[in-house]
CSV table of C-alpha atoms and ligand atoms in Angstrom, one decimal:
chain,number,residue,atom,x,y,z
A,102,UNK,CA,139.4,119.7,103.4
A,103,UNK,CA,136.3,118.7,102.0
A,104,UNK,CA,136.4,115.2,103.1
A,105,UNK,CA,137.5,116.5,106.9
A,106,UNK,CA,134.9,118.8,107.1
A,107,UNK,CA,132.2,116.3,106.2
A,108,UNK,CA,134.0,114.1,108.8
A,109,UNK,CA,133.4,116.6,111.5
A,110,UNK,CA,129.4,117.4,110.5
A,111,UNK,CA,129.3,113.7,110.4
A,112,UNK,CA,130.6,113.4,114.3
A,113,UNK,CA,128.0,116.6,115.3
A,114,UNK,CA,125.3,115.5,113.4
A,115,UNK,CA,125.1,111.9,113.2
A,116,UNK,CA,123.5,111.0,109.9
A,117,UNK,CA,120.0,109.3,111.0
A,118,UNK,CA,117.0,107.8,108.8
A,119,UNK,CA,114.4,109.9,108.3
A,120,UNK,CA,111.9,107.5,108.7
A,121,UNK,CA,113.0,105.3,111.8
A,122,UNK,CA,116.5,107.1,113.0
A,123,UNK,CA,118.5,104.4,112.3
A,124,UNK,CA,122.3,105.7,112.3
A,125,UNK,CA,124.1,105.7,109.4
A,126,UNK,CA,122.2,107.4,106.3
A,127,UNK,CA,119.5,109.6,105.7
A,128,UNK,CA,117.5,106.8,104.7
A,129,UNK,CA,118.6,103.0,105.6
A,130,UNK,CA,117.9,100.7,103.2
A,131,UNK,CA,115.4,98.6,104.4
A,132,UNK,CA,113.4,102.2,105.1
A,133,UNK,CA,114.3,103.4,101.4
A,134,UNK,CA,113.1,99.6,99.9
A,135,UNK,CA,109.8,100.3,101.5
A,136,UNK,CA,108.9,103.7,99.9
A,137,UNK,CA,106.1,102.5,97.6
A,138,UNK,CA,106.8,103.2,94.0
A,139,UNK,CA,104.4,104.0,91.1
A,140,UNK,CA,104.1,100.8,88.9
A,141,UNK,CA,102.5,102.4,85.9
A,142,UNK,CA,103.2,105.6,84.0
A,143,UNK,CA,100.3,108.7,84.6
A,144,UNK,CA,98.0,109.1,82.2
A,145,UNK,CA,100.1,111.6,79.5
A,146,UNK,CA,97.5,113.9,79.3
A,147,UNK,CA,96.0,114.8,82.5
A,148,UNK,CA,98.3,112.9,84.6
A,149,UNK,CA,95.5,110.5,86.6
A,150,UNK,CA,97.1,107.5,87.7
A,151,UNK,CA,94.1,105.7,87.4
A,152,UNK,CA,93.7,103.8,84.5
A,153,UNK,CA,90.1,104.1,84.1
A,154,UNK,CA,89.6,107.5,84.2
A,155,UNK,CA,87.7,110.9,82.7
A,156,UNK,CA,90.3,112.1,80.8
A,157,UNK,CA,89.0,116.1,81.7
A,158,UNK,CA,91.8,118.0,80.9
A,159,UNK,CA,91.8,119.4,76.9
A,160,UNK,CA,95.4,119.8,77.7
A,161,UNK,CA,97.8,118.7,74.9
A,162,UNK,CA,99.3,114.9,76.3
A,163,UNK,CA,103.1,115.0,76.8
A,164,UNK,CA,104.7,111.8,74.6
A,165,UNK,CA,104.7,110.4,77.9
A,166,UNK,CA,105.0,110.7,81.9
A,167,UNK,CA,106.5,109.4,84.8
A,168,UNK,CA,106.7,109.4,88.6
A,169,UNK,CA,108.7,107.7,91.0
A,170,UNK,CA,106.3,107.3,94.2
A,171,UNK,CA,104.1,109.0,96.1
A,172,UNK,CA,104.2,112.2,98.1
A,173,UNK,CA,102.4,111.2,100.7
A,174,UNK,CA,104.9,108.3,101.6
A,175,UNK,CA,106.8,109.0,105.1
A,176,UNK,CA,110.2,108.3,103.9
A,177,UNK,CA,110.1,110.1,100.2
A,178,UNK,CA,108.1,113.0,101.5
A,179,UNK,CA,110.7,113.6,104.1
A,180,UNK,CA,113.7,113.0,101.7
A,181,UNK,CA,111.7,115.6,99.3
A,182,UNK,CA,110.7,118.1,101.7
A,183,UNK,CA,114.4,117.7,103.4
A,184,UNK,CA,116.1,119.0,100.5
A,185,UNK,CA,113.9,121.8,99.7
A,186,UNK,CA,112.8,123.5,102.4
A,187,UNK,CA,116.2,122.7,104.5
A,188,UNK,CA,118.7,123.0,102.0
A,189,UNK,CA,119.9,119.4,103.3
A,190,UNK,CA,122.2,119.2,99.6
A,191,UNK,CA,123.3,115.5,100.9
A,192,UNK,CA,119.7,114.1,100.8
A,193,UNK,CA,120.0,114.2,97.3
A,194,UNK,CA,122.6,110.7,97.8
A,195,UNK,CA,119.0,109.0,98.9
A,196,UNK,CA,116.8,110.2,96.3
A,197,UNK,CA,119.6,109.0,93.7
A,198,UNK,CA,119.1,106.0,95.8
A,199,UNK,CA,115.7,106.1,95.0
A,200,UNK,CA,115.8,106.8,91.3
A,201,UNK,CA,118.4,103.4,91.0
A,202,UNK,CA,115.8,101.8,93.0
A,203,UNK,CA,113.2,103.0,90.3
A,204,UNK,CA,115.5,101.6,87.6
A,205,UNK,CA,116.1,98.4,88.5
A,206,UNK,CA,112.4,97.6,89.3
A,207,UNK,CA,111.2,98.9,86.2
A,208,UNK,CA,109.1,96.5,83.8
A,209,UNK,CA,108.4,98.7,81.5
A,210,UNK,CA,110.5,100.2,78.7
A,211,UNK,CA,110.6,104.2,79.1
A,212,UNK,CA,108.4,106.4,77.6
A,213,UNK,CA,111.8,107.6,75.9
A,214,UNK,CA,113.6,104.2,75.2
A,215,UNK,CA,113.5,105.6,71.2
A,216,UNK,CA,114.8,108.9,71.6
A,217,UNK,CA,118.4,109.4,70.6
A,218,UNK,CA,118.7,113.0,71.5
A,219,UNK,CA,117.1,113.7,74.6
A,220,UNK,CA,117.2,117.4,76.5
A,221,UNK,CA,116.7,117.5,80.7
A,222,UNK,CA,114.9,120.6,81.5
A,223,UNK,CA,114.2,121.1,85.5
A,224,UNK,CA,111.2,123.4,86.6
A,225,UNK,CA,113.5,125.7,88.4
A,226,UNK,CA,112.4,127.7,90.9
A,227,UNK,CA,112.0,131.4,91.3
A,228,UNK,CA,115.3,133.1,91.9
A,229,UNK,CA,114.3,134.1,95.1
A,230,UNK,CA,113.9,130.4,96.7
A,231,UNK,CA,117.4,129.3,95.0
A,232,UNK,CA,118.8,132.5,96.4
A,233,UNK,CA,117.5,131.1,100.2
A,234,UNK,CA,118.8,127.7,99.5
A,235,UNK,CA,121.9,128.1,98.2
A,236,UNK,CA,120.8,125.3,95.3
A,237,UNK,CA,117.9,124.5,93.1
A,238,UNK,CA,116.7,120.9,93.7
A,239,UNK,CA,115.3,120.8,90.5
A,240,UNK,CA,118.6,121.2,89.2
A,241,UNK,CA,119.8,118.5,91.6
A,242,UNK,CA,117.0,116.2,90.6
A,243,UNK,CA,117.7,116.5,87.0
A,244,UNK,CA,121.5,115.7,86.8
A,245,UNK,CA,120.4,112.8,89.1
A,246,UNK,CA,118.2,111.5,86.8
A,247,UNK,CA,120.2,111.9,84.0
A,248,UNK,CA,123.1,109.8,86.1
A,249,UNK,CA,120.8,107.5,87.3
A,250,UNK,CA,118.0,106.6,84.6
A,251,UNK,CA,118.9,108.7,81.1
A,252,UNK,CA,122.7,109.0,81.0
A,253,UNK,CA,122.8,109.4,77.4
A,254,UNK,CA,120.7,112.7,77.7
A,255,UNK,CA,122.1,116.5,77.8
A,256,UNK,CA,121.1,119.1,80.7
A,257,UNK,CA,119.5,122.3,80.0
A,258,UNK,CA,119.0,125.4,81.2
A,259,UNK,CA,116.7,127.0,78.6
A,260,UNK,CA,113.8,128.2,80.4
A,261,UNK,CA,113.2,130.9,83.2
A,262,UNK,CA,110.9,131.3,85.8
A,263,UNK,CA,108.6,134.9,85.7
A,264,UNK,CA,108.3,136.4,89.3
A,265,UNK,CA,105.2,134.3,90.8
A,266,UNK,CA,103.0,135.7,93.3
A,267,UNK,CA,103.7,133.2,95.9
A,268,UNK,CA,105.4,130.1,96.1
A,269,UNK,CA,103.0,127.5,94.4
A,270,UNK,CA,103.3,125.4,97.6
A,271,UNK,CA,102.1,128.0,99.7
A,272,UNK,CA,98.8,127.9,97.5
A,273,UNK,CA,96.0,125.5,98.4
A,274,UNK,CA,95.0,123.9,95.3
A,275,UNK,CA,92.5,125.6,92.9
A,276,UNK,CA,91.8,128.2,90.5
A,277,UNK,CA,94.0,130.8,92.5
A,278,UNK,CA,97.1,128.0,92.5
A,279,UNK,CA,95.9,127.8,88.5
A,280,UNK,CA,96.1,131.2,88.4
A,281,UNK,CA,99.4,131.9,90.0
A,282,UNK,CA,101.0,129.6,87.3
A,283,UNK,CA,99.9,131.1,84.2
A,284,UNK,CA,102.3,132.2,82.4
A,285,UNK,CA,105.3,130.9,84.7
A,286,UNK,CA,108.1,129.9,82.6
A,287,UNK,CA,109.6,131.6,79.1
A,288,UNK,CA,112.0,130.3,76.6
A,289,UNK,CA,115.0,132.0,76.4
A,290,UNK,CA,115.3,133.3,72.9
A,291,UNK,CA,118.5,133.0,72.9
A,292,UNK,CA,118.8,128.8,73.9
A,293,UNK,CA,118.9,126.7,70.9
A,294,UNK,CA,116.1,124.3,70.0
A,295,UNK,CA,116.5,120.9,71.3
A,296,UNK,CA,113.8,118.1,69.3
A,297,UNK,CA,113.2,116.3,72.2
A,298,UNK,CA,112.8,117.2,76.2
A,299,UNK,CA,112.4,115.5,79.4
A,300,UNK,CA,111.0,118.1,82.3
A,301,UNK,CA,112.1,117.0,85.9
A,302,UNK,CA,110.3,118.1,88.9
A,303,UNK,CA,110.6,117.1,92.4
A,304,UNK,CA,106.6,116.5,93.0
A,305,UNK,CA,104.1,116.8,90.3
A,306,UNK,CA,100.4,117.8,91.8
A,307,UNK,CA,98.2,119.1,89.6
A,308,UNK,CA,100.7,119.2,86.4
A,309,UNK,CA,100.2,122.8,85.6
A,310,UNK,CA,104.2,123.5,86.1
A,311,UNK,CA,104.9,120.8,83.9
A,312,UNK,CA,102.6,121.7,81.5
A,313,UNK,CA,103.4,125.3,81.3
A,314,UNK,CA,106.9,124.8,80.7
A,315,UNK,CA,105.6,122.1,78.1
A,316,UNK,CA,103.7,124.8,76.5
A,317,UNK,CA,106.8,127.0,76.1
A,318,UNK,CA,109.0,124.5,74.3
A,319,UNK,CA,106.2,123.6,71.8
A,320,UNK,CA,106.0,127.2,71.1
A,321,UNK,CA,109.5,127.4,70.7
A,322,UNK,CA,109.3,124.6,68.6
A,323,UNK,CA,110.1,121.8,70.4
A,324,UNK,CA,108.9,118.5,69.0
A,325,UNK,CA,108.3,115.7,71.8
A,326,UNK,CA,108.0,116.4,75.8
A,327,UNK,CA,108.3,114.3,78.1
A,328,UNK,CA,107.6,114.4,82.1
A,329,UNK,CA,109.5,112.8,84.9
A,330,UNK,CA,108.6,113.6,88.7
A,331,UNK,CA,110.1,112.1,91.5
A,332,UNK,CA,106.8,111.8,93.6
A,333,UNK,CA,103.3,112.3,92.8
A,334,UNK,CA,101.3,114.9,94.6
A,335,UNK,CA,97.7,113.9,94.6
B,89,LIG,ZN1,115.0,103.6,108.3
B,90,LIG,ZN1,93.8,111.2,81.5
């Protein structure tokens, strides 16, 4: 049934690129080869890409980041926005796409490559915002990763969200996005403690998600964290 049914969407709405409307995909390959990827790791502290940089942040640095590409790229910033603000599930085939695409091009060793036991955490979003979509892309973006880049790690689900006062995105950057983060993610007390935790995130902007939920696992007691976003914000 399932395989009919996607036969019929297929036949009323044509899969076309998201970048040049090629038929086919949601992203053809030659479109998804061009999406310009990160070639060195953010700075683990305050996330700059550059590598001369004032470190500003006193933040405590993660055991080490990374991002995929950038979000102001055509084709990844319509695969991202796709899947979260239309609930377009089957974009996540493309940014799996993406992340194999990430893998293979990789010089670099990961940040991780020594970690034996290694926990995937997404920032989920507010209940609210799954409950319109139907799915968290978080979620989605972490078992991807997991398939695609860190198959030897285990999913979690250890952290949740407190009511925010608005969506994040709908927040220009600043002290009131700052603000409206505080605070944003608990441990469940009653999730054992993993040593060792990747957070996944669909974009990472300023890094106070990430390092919010950072700050709860340390608190609970969690040893090494780690950062993984799909595209970078700034
Ligand atoms: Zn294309
Ligand atoms: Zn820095």
């Amino acid at each position: 049934v399932e395989g009919y049914r996607a036969l019929i969407l297929d036949a009323v709405f044509p899969r076309r690129c998201v970048t040049c409307g090629a038929y086919g995909n949601w992203c053809c390959d030659p479109c998804l080869s061009k999406i310009e990827l990160v070639r060195r790791d953010p700075c683990a502290r305050c996330f700059s890409l550059k590598v001369e940089h004032e470190c500003e942040t006193d933040a405590e640095a993660f055991d080490g980041m990374v991002v995929g590409g950038f979000y102001h790229d055509p084709t990844l910033r319509a695969l991202i926005h796709g899947l979260k603000y239309h609930s377009a599930h089957e974009l996540m085939e493309e940014i799996a796409r993406f992340l194999r695409r990430m893998r293979s091009e990789r010089n670099a060793p990961w940040p991780w490559a020594g970690e034996k036991e290694i926990a995937v955490q997404p920032l989920i979003g507010s209940e609210r915002r799954i409950r319109e979509r139907g799915f968290d892309q978080a979620v989605a973006i972490g078992d991807a990763v997991i398939q695609e880049i860190i198959p030897w790690a285990t999913s979690i689900s250890a952290l949740e969200r407190a009511p925010s006062l608005a969506a994040q995105v709908e927040i220009e950057p600043g002290p009131l996005r700052s603000a409206n983060v505080a605070g944003t993610f608990r441990f469940l007390s009653n999730a054992p403690i993993p040593s060792t935790v990747l957070l996944v995130d669909d974009v990472c902007t300023t890094g106070s998600t990430m390092r919010d939920a950072a700050r709860a696992f340390r608190a609970a007691g969690v040893k090494r964290v780690y950062g993984f976003a799909v595209a970078a914000g700034k």
